Short mmCIF file of C-alpha atoms and ligand atoms in Angstrom, two decimals:
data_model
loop_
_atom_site.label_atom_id
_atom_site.label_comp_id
_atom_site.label_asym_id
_atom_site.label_seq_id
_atom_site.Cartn_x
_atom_site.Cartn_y
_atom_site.Cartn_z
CA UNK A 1 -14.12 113.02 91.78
CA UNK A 2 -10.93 112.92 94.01
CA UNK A 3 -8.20 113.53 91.25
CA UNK A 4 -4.72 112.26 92.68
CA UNK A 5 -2.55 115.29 93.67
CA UNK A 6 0.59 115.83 91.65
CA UNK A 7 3.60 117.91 91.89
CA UNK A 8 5.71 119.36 89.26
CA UNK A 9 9.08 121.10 90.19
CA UNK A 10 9.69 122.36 86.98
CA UNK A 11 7.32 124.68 84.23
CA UNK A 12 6.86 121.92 81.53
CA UNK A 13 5.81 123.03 77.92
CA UNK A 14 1.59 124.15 77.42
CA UNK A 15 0.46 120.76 75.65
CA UNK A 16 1.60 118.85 78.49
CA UNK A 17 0.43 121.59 81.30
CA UNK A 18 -3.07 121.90 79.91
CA UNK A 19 -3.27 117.86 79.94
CA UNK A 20 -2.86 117.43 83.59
CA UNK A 21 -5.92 119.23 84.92
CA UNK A 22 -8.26 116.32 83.46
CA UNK A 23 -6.89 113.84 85.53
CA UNK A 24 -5.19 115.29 88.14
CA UNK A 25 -4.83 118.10 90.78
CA UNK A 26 -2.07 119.89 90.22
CA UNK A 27 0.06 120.96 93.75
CA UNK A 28 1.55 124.84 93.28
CA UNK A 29 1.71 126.36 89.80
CA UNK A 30 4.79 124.90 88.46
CA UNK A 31 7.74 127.79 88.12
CA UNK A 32 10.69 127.91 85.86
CA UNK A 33 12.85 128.47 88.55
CA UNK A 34 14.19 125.60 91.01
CA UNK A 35 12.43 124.58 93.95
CA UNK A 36 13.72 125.52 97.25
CA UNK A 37 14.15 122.46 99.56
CA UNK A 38 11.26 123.57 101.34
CA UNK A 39 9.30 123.30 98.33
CA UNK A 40 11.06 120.10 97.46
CA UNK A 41 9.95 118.36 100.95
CA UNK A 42 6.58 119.94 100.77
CA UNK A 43 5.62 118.61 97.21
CA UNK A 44 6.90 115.17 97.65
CA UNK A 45 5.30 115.25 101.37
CA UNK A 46 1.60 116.25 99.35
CA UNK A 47 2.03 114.14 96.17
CA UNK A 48 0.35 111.16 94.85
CA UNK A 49 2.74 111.65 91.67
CA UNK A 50 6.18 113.28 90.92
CA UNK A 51 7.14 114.79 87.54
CA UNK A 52 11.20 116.09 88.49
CA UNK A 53 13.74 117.17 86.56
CA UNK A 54 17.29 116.19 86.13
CA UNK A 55 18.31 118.87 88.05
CA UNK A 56 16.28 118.24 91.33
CA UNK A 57 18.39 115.78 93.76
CA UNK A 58 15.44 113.21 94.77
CA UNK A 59 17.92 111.47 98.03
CA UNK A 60 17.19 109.01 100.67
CA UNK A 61 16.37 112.13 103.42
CA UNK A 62 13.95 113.69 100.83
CA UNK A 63 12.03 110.54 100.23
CA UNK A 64 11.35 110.10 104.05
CA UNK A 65 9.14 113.17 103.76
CA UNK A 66 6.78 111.19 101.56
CA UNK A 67 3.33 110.11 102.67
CA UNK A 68 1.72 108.89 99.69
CA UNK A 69 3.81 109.08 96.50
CA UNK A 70 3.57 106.33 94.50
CA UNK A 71 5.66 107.42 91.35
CA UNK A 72 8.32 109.86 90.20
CA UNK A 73 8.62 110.12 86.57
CA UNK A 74 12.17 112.01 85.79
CA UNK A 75 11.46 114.29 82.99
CA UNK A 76 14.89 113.05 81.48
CA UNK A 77 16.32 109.73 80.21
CA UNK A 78 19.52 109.67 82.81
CA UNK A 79 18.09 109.35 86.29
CA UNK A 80 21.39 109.87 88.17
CA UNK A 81 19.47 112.31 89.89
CA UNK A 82 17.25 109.41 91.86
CA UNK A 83 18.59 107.44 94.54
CA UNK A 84 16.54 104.52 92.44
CA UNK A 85 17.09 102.03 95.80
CA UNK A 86 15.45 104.26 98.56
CA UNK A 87 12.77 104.60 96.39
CA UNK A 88 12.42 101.19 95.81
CA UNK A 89 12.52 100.74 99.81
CA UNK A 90 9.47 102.82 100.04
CA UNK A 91 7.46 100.76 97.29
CA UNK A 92 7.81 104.30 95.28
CA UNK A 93 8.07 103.63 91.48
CA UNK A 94 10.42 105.38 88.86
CA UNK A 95 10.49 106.03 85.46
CA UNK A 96 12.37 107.95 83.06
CA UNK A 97 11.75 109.18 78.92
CA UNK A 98 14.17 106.77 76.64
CA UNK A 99 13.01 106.47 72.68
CA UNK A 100 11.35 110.03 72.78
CA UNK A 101 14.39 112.02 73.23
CA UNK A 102 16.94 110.11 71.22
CA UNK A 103 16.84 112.08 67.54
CA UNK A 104 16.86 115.59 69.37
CA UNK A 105 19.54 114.52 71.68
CA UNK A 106 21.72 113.04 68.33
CA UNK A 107 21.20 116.14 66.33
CA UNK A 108 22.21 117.98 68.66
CA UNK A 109 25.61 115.81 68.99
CA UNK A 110 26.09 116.72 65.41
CA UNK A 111 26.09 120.53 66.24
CA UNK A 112 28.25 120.00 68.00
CA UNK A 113 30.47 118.41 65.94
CA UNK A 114 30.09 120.57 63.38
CA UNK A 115 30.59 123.61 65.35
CA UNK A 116 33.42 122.82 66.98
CA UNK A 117 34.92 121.46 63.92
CA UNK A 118 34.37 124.56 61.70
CA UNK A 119 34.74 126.77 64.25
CA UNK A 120 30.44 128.11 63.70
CA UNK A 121 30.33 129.95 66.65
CA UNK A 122 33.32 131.65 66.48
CA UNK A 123 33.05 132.76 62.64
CA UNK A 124 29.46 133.96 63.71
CA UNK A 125 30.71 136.52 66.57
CA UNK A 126 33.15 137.99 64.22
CA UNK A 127 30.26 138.19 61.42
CA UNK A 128 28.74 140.13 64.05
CA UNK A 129 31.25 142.66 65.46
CA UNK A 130 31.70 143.89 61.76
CA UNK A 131 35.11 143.62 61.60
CA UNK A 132 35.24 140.95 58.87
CA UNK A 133 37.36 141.71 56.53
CA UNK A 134 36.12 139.30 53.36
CA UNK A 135 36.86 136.37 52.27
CA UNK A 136 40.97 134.82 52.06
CA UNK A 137 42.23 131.39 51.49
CA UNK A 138 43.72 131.06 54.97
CA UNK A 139 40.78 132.67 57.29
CA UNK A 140 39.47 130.73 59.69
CA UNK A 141 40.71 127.12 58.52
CA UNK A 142 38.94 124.50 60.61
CA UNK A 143 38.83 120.68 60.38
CA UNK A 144 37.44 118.51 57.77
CA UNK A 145 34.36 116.71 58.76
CA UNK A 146 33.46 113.98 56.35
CA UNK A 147 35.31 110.43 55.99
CA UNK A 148 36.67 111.35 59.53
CA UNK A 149 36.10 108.23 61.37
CA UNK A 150 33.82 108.65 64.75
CA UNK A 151 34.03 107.18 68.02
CA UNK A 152 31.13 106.44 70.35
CA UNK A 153 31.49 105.42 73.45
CA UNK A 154 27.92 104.33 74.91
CA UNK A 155 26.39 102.87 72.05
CA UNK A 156 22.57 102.80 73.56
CA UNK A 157 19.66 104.30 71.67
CA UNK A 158 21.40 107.80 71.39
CA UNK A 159 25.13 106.94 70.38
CA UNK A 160 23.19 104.58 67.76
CA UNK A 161 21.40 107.47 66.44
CA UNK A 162 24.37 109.77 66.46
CA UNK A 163 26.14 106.95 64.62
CA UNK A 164 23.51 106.41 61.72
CA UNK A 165 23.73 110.23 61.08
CA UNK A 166 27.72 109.28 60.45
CA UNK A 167 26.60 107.81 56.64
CA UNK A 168 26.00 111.05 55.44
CA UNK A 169 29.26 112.03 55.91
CA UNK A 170 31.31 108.97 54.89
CA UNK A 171 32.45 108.87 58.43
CA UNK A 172 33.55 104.94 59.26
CA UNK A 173 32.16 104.40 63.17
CA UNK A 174 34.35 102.81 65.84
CA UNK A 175 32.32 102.18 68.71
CA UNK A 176 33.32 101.01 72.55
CA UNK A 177 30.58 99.46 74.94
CA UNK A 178 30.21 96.05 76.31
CA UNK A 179 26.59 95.24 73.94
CA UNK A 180 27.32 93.59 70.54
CA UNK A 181 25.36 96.21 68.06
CA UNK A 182 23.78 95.02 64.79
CA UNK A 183 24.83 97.47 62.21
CA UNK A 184 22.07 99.50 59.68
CA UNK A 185 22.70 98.15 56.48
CA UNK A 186 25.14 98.93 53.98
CA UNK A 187 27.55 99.78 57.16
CA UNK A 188 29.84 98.65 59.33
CA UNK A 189 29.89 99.66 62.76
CA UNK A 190 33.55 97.95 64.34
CA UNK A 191 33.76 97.09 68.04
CA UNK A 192 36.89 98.11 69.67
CA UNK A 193 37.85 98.66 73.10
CA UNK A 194 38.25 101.87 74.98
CA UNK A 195 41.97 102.69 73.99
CA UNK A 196 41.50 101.79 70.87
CA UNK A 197 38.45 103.77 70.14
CA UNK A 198 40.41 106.38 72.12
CA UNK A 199 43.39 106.39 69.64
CA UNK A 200 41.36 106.29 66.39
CA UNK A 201 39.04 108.70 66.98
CA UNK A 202 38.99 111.77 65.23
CA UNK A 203 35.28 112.94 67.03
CA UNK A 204 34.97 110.85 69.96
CA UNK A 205 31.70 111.35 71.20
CA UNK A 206 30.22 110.43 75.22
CA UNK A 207 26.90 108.91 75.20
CA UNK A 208 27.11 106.50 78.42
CA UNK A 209 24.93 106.94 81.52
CA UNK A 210 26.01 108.64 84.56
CA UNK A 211 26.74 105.84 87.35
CA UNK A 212 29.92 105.01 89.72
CA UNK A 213 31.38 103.22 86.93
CA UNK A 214 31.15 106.26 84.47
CA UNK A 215 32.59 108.94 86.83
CA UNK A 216 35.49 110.69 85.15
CA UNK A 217 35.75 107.92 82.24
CA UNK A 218 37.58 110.15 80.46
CA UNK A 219 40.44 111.78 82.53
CA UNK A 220 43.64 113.17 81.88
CA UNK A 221 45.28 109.27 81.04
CA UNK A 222 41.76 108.56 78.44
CA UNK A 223 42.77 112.12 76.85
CA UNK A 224 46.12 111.55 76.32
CA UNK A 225 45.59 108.91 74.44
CA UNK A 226 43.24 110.94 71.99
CA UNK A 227 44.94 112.34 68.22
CA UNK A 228 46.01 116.07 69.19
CA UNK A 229 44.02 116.89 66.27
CA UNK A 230 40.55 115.11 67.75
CA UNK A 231 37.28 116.44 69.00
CA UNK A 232 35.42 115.55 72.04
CA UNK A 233 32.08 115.46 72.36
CA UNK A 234 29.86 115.42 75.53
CA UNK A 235 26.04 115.50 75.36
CA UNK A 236 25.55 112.78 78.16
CA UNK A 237 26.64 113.81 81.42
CA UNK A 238 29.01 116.52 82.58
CA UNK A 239 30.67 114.29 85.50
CA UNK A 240 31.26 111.01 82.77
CA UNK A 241 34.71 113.55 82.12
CA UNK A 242 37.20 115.08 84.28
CA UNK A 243 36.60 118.60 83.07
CA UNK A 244 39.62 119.74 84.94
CA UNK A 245 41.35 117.34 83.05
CA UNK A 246 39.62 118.16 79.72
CA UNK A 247 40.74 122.13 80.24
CA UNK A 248 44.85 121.12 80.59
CA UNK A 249 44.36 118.72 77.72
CA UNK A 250 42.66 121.94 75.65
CA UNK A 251 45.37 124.47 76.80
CA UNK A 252 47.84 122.05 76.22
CA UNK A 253 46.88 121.21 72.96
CA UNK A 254 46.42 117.10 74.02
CA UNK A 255 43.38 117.41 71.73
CA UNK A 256 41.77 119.82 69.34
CA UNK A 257 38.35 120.66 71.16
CA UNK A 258 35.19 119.96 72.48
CA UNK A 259 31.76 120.83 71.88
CA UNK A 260 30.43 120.18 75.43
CA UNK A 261 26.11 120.54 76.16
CA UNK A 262 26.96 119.13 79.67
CA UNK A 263 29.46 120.16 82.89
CA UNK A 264 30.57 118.37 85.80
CA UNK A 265 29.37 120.87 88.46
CA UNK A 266 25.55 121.84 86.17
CA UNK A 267 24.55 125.50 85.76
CA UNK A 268 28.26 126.33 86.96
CA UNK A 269 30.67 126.37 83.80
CA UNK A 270 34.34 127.23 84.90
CA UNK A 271 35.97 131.11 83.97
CA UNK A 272 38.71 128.23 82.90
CA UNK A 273 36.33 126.29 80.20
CA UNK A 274 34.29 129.51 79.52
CA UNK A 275 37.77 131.25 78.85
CA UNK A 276 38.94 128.66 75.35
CA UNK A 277 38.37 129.25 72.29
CA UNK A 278 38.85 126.08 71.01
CA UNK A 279 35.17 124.81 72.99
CA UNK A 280 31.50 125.42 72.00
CA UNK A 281 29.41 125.18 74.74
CA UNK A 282 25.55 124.75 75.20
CA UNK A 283 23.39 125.17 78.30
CA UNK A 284 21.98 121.27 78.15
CA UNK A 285 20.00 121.96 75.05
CA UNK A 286 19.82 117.60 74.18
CA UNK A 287 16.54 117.23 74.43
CA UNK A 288 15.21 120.99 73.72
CA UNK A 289 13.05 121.01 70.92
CA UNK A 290 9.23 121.62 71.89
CA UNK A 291 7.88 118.38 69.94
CA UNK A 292 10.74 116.10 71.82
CA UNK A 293 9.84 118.00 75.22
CA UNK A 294 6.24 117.94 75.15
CA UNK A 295 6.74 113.88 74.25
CA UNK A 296 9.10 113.85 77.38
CA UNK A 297 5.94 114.78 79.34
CA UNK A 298 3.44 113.19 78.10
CA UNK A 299 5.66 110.40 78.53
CA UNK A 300 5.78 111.17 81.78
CA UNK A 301 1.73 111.52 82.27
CA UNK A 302 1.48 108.03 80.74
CA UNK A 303 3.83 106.56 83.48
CA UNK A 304 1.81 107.99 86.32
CA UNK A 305 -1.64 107.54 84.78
CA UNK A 306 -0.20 103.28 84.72
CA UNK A 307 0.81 103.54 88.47
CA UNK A 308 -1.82 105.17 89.95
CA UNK A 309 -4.27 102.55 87.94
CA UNK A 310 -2.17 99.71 89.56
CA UNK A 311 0.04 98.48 86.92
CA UNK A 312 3.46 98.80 86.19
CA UNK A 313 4.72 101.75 84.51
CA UNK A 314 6.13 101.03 80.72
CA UNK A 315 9.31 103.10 81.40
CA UNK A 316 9.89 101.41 85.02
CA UNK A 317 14.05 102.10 85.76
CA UNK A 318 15.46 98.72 86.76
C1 LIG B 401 18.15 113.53 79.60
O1 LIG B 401 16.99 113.25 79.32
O2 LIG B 401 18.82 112.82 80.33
C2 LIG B 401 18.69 114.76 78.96
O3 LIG B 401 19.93 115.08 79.48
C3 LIG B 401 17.68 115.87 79.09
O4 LIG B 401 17.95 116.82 78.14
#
């Protein structure tokens, strides 16, 4: 049999690897490392099926090298990466992973949080130098946690779930967005708008996609409005805030910190950012645990097995 051709521009996890041969043949062995743009053009040139990552810039000029691609499937939930409209010229489906990613991506929120606020990371590289001296009352005094009140802005499937994790720790949610969200029960999540969830917050967290409207929502004016004694979280992505704007409002002590999984300008992380110690900052761990990334891709399978059968994929973008 004639199995459809399929690229992959990123080493996914071995579940999702060894599932492909069955149904399809697979272009290049897939490499950890970033395709070259001659790789790029080649694939999607070759390729009944895309899987991409949200690293790989899928543009208008790429897409005219296709001859026979009838899907991409983003290996992410934001697809900022896809221009979503030249693929739609060229009849070329797109889909991304919502619902599968959501838990990892909120727990890791709450690292975050916690890190940042009780100062984790930093307490763990002095454990380490041996150079701690014991315990004293005034060492290493961070910021209470629980009955803190949290703001979300984005509340979607992921600031939702970051939210519910809030009743463990007393924490009353403020929320801005433009959906009306039914609250679990037992809680109250309040609607406010944007300066007002800006002002109250004591952990503001970012959970919006990245589109025009989102660009730098949070610049120097949104973080001047924040409590100098708030936290900023970012796990959604790195352009939603004016990181140049974040790093004055850090030095000058605007705000308290930020745990940040995300950057405006991804793998580069300013000497600026990279230089505070009031930040903790991951390398876009969200959605890195092996059970939520091997469910990414076999989300991702089950999108392209629906296209090339001629239906409609279930995770479709717009
Ligand atoms: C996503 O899916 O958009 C995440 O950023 C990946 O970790």
């Amino acid at each position: 049999m004639n199995r459809p051709a399929l690229y992959i521009t990123r080493l996914l996890p071995p579940p999702v690897i060894e599932a492909i041969p069955r149904h399809y043949r697979l272009l290049t062995g897939p490499s950890d490392e970033p395709p070259t743009a001659t790789e790029l053009r080649q694939g999607f040139r070759e390729a009944d099926a895309v899987i991409c990552t949200l690293s790989d810039r899928i543009d208008a000029s790429l897409l005219s090298h296709t001859t026979r691609l009838k899907i991409i499937a983003n290996y992410a939930v934001g697809y900022n990466n896809i221009d979503v409209a030249a693929a739609a010229q060229r009849g070329i489906a797109v889909t991304n992973t919502p619902d599968v990613l959501t838990e990892a991506t909120a727990d890791l929120t709450w690292a975050l949080l916690l890190s940042v606020s009780r100062r984790v990371v930093e307490g763990d590289a002095w454990v380490r130098t041996a150079t701690w001296p014991g315990w004293r009352p005034t060492q290493m005094l961070g910021a209470e946690v629980s009955g803190k009140t949290l703001g979300i802005i984005g509340m979607g499937r992921i600031g939702q779930a970051v939210a519910r994790r809030a009743v463990g720790f007393g924490m009353p949610v403020i929320y801005a967005g433009r959906r009306s969200i039914v609250s679990p029960p037992g809680v109250t999540w309040v609607s406010r708008s944007l300066p007002e969830v800006l002002a109250e917050s004591d952990f503001l967290s970012l959970h919006v996609p990245l589109t025009q409207a989102t660009q730098h929502l949070i610049g120097p004016q949104e973080l001047a409005t924040m409590k100098p004694t708030a936290f900023l979280l970012n796990t959604s992505r790195g352009p939603v805030l004016d990181e140049a704007a974040l790093v004055s409002a850090l030095e000058a002590g605007t705000i308290a910190g930020a745990g940040l999984d995300v950057y405006e300008h991804e793998p580069v992380v300013t000497a600026a950012l990279r230089g505070l110690p009031n930040v903790v900052l991951l390398p876009h761990l969200g959605s890195a645990t092996l059970e939520t990334r091997v469910r990414m891709g076999l989300v991702c399978l089950n999108n392209i097995a629906a296209v090339l059968e001629g239906g409609t994929a279930p995770n479709q973008v717009r």
